[in-house]
Coordinates of C-alpha atoms and ligand atoms in Angstrom, one line a residue:
X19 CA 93.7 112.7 78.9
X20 CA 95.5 114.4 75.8
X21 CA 98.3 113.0 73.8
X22 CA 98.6 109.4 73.2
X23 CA 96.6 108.3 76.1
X24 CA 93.1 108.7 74.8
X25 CA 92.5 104.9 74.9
X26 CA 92.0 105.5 79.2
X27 CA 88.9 103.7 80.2
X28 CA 87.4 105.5 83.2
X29 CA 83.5 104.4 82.9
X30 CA 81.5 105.1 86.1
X31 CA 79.6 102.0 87.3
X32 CA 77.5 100.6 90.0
X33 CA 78.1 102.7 93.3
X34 CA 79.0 102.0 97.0
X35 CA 77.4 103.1 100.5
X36 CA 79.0 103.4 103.3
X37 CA 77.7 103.5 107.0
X38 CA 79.0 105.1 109.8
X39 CA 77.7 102.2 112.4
X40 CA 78.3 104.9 115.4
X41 CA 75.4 106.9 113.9
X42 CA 73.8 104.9 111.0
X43 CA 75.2 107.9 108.4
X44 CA 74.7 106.6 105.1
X45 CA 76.8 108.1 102.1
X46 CA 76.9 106.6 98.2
X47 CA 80.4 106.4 97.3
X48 CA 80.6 106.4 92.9
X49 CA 82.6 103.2 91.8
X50 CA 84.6 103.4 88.6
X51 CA 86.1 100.6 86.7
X52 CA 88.7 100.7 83.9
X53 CA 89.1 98.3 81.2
X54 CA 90.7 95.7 82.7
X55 CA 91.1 94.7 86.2
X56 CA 89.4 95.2 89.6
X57 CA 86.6 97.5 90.1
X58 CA 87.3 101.0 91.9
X59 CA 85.6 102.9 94.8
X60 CA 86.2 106.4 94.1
X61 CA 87.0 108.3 96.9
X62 CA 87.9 111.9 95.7
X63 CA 85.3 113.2 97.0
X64 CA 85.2 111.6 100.1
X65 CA 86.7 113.9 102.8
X66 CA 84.6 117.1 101.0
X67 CA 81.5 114.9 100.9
X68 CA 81.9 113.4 104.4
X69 CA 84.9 114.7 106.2
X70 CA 86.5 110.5 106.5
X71 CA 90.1 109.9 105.6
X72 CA 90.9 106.4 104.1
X73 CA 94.5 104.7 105.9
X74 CA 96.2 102.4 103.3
X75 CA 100.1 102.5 104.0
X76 CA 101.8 100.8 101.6
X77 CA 99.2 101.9 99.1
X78 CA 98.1 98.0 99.0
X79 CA 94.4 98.9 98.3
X80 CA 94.7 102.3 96.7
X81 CA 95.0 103.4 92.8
X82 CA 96.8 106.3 92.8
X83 CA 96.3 107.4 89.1
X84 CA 94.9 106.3 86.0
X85 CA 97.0 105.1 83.1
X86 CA 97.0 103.0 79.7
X87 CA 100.2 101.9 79.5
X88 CA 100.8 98.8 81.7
X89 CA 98.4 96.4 82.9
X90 CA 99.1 93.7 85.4
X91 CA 97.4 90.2 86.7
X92 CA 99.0 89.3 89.6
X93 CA 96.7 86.5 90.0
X94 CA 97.7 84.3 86.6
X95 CA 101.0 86.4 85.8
X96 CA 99.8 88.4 83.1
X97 CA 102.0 91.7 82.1
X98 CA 100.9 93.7 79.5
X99 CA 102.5 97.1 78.3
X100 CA 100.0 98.8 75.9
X101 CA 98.1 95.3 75.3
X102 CA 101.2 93.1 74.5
X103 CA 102.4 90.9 76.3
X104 CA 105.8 90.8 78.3
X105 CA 106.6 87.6 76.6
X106 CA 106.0 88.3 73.2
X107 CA 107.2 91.7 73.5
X108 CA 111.0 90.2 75.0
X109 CA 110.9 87.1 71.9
X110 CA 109.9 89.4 69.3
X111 CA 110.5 93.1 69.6
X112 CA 113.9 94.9 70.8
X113 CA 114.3 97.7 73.6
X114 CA 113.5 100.4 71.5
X115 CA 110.7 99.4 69.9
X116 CA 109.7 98.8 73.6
X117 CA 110.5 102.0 74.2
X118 CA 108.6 103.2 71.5
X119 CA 105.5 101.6 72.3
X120 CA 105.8 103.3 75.8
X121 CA 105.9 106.2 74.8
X122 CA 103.6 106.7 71.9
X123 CA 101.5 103.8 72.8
X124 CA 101.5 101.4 69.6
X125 CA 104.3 99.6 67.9
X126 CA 106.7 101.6 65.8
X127 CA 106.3 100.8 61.7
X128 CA 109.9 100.2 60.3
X129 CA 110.1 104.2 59.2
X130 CA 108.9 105.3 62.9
X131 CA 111.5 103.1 64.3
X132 CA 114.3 104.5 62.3
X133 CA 113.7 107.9 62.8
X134 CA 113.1 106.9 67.1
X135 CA 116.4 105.6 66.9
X136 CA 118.2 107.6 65.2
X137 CA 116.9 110.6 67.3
X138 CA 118.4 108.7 70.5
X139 CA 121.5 108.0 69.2
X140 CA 122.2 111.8 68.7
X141 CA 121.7 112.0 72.2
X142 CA 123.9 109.6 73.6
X143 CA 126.9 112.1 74.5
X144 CA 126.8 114.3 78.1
X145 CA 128.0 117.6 78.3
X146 CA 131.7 118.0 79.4
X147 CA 130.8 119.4 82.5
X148 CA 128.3 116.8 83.4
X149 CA 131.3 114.5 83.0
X150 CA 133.6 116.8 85.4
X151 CA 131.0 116.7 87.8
X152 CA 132.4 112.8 88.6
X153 CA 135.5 114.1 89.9
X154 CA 133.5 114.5 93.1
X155 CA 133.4 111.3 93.8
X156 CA 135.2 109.0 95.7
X157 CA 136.2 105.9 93.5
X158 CA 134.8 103.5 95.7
X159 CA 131.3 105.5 95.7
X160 CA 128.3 102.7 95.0
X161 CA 127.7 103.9 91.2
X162 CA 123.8 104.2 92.1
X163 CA 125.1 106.7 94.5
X164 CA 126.7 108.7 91.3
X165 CA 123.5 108.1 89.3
X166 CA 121.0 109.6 91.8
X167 CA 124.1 113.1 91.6
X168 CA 124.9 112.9 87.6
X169 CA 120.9 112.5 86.4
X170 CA 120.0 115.2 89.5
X171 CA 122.6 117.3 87.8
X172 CA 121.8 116.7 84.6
X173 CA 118.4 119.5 85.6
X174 CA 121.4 122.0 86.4
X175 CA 121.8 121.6 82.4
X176 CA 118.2 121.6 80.8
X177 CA 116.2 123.7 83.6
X178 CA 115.4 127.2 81.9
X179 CA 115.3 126.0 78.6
X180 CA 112.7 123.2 80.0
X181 CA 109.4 124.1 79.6
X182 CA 107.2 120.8 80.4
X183 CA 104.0 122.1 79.5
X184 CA 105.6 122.0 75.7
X185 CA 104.9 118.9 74.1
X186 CA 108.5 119.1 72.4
X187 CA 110.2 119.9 75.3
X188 CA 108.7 116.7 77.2
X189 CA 110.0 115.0 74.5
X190 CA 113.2 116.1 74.2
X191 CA 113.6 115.3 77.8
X192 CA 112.2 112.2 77.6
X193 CA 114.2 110.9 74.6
X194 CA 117.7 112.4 76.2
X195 CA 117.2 110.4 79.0
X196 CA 116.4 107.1 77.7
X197 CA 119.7 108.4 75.5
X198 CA 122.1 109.3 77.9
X199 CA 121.5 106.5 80.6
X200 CA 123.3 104.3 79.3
X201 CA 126.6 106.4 78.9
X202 CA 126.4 108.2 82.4
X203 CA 125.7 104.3 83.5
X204 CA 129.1 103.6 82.0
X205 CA 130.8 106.4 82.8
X206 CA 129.8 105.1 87.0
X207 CA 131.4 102.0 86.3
X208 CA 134.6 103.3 84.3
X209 CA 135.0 105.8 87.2
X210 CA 135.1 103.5 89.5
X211 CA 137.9 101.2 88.0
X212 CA 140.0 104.3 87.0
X213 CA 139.4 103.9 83.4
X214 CA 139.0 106.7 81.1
X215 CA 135.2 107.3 79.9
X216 CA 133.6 105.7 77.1
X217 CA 132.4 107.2 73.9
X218 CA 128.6 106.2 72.6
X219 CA 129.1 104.4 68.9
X220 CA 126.3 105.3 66.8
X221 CA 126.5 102.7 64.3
X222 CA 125.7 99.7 67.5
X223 CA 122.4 98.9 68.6
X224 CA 121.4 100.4 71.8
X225 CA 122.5 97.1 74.1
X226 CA 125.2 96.7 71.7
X227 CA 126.3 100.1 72.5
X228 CA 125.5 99.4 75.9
X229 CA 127.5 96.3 76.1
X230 CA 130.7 98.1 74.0
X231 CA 130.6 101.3 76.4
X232 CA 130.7 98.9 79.5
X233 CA 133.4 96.5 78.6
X234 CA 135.8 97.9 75.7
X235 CA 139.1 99.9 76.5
X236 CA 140.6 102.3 74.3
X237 CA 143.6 99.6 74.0
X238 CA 141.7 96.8 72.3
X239 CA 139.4 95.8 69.8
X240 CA 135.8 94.7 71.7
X241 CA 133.8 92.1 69.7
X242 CA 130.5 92.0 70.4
X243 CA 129.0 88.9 71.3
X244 CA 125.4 88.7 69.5
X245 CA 124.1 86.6 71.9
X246 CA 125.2 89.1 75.1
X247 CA 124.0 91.7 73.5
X248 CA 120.8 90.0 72.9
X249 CA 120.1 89.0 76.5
X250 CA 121.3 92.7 77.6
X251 CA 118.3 93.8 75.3
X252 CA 115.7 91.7 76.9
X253 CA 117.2 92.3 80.3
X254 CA 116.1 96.1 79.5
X255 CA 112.6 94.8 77.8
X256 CA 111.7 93.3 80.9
X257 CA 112.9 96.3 83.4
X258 CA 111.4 98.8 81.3
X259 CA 108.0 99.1 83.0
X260 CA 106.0 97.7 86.0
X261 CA 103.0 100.1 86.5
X262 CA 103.0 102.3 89.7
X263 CA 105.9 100.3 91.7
X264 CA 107.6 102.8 94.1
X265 CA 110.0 104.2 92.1
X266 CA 107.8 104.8 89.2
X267 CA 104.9 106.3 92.1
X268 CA 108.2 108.3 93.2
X269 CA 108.9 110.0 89.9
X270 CA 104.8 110.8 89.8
X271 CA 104.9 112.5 92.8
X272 CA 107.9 114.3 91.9
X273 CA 106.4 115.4 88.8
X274 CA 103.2 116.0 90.2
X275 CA 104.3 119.6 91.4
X276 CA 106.0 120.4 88.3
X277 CA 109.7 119.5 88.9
X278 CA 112.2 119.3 86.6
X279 CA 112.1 116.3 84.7
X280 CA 115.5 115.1 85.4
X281 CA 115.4 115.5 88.7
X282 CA 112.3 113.4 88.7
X283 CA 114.0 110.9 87.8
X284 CA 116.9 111.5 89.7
X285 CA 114.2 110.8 92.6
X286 CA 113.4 107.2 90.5
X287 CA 116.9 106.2 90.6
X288 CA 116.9 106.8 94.7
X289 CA 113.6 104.8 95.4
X290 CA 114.7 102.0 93.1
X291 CA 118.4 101.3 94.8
X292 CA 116.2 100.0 98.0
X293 CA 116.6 96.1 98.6
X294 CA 113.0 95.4 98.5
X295 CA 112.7 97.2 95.2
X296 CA 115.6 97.5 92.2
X297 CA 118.3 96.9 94.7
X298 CA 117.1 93.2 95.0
X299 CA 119.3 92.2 92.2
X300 CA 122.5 92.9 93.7
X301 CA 120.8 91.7 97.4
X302 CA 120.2 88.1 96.0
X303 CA 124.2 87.8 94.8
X304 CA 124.7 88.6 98.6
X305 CA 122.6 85.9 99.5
X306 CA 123.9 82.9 97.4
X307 CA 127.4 84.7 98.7
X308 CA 126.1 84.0 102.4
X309 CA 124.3 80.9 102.0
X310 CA 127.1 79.3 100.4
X311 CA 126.1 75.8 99.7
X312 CA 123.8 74.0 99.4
X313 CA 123.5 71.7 102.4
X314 CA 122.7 75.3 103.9
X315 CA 119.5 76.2 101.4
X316 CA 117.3 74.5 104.6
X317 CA 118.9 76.7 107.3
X318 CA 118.6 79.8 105.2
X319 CA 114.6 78.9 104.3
X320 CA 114.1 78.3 108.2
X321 CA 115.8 81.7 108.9
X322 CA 113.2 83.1 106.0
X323 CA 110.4 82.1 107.9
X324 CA 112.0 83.3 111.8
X325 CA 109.5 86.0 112.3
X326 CA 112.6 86.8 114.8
X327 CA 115.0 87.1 112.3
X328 CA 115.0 90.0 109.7
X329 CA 116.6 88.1 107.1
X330 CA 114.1 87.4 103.5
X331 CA 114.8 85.4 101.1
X332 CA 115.8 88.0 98.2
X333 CA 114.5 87.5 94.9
X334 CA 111.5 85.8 96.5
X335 CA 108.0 87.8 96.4
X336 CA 106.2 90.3 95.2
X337 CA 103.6 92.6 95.9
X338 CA 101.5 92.4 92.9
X339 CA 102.4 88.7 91.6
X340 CA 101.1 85.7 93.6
X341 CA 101.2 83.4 91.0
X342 CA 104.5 83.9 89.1
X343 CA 106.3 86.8 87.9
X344 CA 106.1 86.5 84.0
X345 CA 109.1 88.5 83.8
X346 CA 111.4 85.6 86.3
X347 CA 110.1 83.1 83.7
X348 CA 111.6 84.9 80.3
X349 CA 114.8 86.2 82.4
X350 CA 115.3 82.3 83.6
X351 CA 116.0 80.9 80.4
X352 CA 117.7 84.1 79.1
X353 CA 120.3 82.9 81.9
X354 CA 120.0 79.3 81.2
X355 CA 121.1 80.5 77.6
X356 CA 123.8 83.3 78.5
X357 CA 125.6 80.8 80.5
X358 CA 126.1 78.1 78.1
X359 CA 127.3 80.6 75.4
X360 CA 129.8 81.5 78.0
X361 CA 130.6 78.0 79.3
X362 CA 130.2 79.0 82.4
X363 CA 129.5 76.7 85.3
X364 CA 128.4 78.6 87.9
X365 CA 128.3 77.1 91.9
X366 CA 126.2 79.9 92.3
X367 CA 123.5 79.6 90.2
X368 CA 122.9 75.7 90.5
X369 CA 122.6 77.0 94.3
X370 CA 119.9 79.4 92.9
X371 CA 118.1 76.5 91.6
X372 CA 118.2 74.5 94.4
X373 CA 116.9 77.3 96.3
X374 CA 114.4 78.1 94.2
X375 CA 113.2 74.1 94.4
X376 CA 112.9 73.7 97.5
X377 CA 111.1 77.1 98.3
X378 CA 108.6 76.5 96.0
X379 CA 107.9 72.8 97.9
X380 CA 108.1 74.5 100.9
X381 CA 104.5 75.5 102.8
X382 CA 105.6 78.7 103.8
X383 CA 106.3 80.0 100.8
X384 CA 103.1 78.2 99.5
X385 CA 100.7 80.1 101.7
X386 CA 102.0 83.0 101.5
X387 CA 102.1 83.1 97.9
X388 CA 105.9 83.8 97.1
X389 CA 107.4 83.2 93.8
X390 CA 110.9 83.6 92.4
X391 CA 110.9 88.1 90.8
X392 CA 112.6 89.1 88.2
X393 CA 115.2 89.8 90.6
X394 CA 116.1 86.4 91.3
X395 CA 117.7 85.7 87.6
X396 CA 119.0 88.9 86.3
X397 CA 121.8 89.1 88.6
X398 CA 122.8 85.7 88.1
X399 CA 123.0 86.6 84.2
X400 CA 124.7 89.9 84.7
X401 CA 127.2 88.5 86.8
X402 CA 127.8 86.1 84.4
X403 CA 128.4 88.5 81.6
X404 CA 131.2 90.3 83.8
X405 CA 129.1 93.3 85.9
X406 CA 129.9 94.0 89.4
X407 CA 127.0 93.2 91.6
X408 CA 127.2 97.2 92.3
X409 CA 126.0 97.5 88.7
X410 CA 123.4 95.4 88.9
X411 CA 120.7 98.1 89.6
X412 CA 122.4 100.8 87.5
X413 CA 121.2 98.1 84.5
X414 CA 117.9 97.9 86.2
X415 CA 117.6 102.3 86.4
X416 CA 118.3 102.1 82.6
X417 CA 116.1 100.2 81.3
X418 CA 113.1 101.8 83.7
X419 CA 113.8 105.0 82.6
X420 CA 111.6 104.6 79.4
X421 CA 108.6 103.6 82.2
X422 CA 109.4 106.3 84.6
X423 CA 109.5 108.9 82.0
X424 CA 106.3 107.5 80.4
X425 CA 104.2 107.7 83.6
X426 CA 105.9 111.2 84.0
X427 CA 104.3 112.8 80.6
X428 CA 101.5 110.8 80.7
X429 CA 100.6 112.0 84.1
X430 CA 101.3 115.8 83.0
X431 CA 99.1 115.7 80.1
X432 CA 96.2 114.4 82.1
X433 CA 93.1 116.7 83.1
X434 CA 92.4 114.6 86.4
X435 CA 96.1 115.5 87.7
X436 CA 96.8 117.5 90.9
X437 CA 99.8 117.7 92.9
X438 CA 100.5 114.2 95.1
X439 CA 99.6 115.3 98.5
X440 CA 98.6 112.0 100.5
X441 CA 96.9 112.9 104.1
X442 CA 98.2 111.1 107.5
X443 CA 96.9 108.8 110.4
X444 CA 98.2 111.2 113.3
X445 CA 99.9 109.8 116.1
X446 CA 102.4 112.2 118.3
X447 CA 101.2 114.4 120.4
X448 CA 98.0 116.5 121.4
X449 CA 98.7 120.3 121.7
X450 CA 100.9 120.7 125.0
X451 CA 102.0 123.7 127.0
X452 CA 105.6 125.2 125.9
X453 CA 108.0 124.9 128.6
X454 CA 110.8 127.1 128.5
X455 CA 114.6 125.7 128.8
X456 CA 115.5 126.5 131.7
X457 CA 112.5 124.8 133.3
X458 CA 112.7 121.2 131.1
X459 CA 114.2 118.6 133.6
X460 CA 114.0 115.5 132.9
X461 CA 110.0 115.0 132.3
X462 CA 108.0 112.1 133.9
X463 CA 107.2 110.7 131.1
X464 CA 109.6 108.3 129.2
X465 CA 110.8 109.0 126.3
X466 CA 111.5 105.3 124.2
X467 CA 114.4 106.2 121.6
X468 CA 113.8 102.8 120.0
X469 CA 110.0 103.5 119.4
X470 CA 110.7 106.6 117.3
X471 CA 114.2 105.5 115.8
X472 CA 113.8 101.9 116.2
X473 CA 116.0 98.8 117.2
Ligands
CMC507 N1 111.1 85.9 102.3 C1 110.4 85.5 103.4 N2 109.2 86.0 103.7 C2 108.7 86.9 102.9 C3 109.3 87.4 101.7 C4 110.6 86.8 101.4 N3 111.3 87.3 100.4 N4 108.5 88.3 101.1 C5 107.4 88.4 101.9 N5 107.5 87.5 102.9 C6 106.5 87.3 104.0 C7 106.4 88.5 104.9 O1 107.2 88.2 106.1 C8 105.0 88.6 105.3 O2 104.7 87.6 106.2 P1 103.5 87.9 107.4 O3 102.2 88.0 106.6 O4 103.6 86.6 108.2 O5 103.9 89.1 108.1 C9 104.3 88.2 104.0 O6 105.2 87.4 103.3 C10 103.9 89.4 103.1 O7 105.0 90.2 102.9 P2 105.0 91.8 102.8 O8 106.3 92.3 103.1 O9 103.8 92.3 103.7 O10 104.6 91.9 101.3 P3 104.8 93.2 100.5 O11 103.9 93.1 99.3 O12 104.8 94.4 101.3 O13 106.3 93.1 100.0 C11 108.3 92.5 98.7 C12 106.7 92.6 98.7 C13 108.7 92.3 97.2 C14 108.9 93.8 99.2 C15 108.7 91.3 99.6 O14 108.2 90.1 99.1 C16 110.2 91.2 99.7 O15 110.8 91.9 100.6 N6 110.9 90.4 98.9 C17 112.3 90.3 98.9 C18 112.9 91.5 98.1 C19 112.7 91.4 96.6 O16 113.0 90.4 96.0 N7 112.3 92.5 96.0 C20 112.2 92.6 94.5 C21 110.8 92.8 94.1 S1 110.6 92.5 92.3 C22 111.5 93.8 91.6 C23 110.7 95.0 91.5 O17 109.7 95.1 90.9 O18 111.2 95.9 92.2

């Protein structure tokens, strides 16, 4: 690995064998470990060496890449970005010294800061025509739907003049992204209240700005409200990273053939809106919303655990984390705080909590190990300060961007990366005779829509 991701542990270590038991085959399989975590069977050389696919959907057992810059322990709830942890990094450091130390791996000094964030806030503006390119829209268009369109287009305006195996190109892009997420993130939710587009301020902090660009109109002065703007910034701390989730593995993949950069993370944006993933946020509003009250929290954990019924309980679980997610922990008193500040006494959230009690008595969600995400409490927080639950994952796409677009570089600049090309378990058909159309009746055999489309 080049750049700043020399610190890459990839030691090889004590090695496997595997047997075929059909004819007692024996093959040693090299192990690799890295500097923290679980040890590694390496199986790159597995199909050349012995012509075996391994089947993993869902990617449960498999590490698609190598990296340095976030480590998770989903046994004890231990997130680290470059060594630090999630904690300290959300009490003591803003976003973009998060960002920083993302990117270039250690924590900015005060001069390195300045000069980082300077350079993002003369990126902040978009191009007239990317703003144009709204129009196309429908007001009522879900504003993840118009950032997965403006970020796509934004490759329409940096293509030819991107060359990613530059080192100041990557850079550029990845510094006008984390720049001008914010605004197009703004300009969704301006459009889609018929209110004219903001303008960046470059004397805010980033969340400040953020917070300003959201909620101020031309007509009136906005005040900033230190303590909003405070909980915006950890909100973004705490999104800004999560190791190879799917969106992040989505923007790798993308990247891995040597896409544009801002359609990669155009492709990031789509994979996050998903329920299970970023879109969990707004999916846990419209759970409270349905639940209702309290006396219901029983029926809605019984339905939870109807292997019948397809309803989950949203903000509940996580692949990685069976302890807790550290993350749920900081954002749960950053709500407990943002609603007192506001004086707000919100039905919903002391329906959250009562959820959230009796869930974690309840053996169900014992056994199986499922916690309260990050999910859970940011959209109780962000509805609080005054966001549509639409926006809710537009906040989450803006602060991940720093992580996608680290995992994007980092990946380019290492000597171990080839295009993402996963192999399949195939189940359709053996080779069959063509039959020409004016012989196909209807065949013998049944075709079952609802095995290949489903319910
Ligand atoms: N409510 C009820 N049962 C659940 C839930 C839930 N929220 N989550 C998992 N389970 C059950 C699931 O039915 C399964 O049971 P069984 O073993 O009997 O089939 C078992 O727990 C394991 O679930 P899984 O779907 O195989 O686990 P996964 O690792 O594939 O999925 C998850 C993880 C986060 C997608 C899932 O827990 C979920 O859908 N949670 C609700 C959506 C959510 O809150 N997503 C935000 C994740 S955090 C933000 C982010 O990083 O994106």
């Amino acid at each position: 690995m080049k750049d700043a991701d020399k610190s890459v542990d990839n030691r090889p270590t004590d090695s496997f064998t595997l047997t075929d038991n059909s004819t007692n085959e024996t093959w040693t399989i090299p192990g690799r470990v890295g500097k923290m975590g679980n040890r590694l069977i390496d199986i790159k050389s597995l199909y050349g060496n012995t012509g075996l696919l391994t089947y993993d959907p869902g990617f449960t057992s498999t590490a698609s890449c190598r990296s340095s810059i976030t480590y998770i322990n989903g046994a004890k709830g231990v997130l680290l970005h470059r060594g630090y942890s999630i904690d300290e990094l959300a009490s003591k450091s803003d976003f973009m010294e998060t960002c920083y130390l993302l990117l270039y791996s250690e924590l900015p000094t005060p001069e390195q800061l300045t000069s980082f964030t300077n350079d993002i806030k003369h990126h902040t503006l978009i191009h007239e025509q990317l703003a144009r390119f709204y129009q196309g829209f429908m007001r009522s268009a879900h504003p993840m739907a118009i950032m997965v369109g403006v970020v796509g287009a934004l490759s329409a305006f940096y293509h030819d003049n991107t060359d990613t195996t530059d080192i100041a190109h990557r850079r550029l892009a990845a510094h006008r992204l984390i720049a001008k997420m914010p605004t197009i993130g703004a300009c969704a939710y301006k459009y889609s209240l018929g209110l004219p587009f903001p303008t960046p301020r470059n004397d805010l902090s980033y969340s400040e700005n953020l917070l300003q660009m959201m909620f101020s109109n031309p007509a009136e002065e906005y005040k900033i409200n230190p303590v909003l703007a405070r909980a915006i910034d950890k909100i973004l701390i705490l999104h800004a990273d999560h190791e190879q989730n799917a969106s992040t593995s989505t923007v790798r993949l993308a990247g891995s053939s040597g896409a544009n950069p801002y359609a990669c993370i155009a492709s990031g944006i789509a994979s996050l809106w998903g329920p299970a993933h970023g879109g969990a946020n707004e999916a846990v509003l419209k759970m409270l919303d349905e639940i209702g009250s309290a006396d219901r929290v029983h029926k809605y954990i019984a339905k939870a655990q109807d292997k019948n019924d397809s309803f989950r309980l949203m903000g509940f679980g996580h692949r990685v984390y069976k302890n807790y997610d550290p993350r749920a922990a900081v954002m749960r008193d950053t709500c407990h705080e943002v609603l007192k500040v506001l004086g707000i006494h919100d039905p919903q959230l002391e329906l959250a909590m009562k959820l959230e009690e009796i869930a974690l008595k309840d053996s169900y969600f014992i056994e199986k190990k499922l916690y309260p995400n990050v999910d859970f409490y940011s959209g109780i927080i962000m509805k609080a300060m005054g966001f549509p639950t639409s926006m809710f994952t537009v906040m989450f796409a803006i602060g991940r961007t720093v992580g996608w677009i680290s995992h994007w570089k980092e990946m380019l600049v290492d000597e171990e990366h080839r295009i993402g090309r996963p192999r399949q378990l195939y189940a359709g058909e053996k080779q069959r005779k063509y039959i020409p159309l004016d012989k196909r009746g209807h065949t013998s055999k049944k075709t079952s829509w609802s095995w290949l489309w489903g319910k």
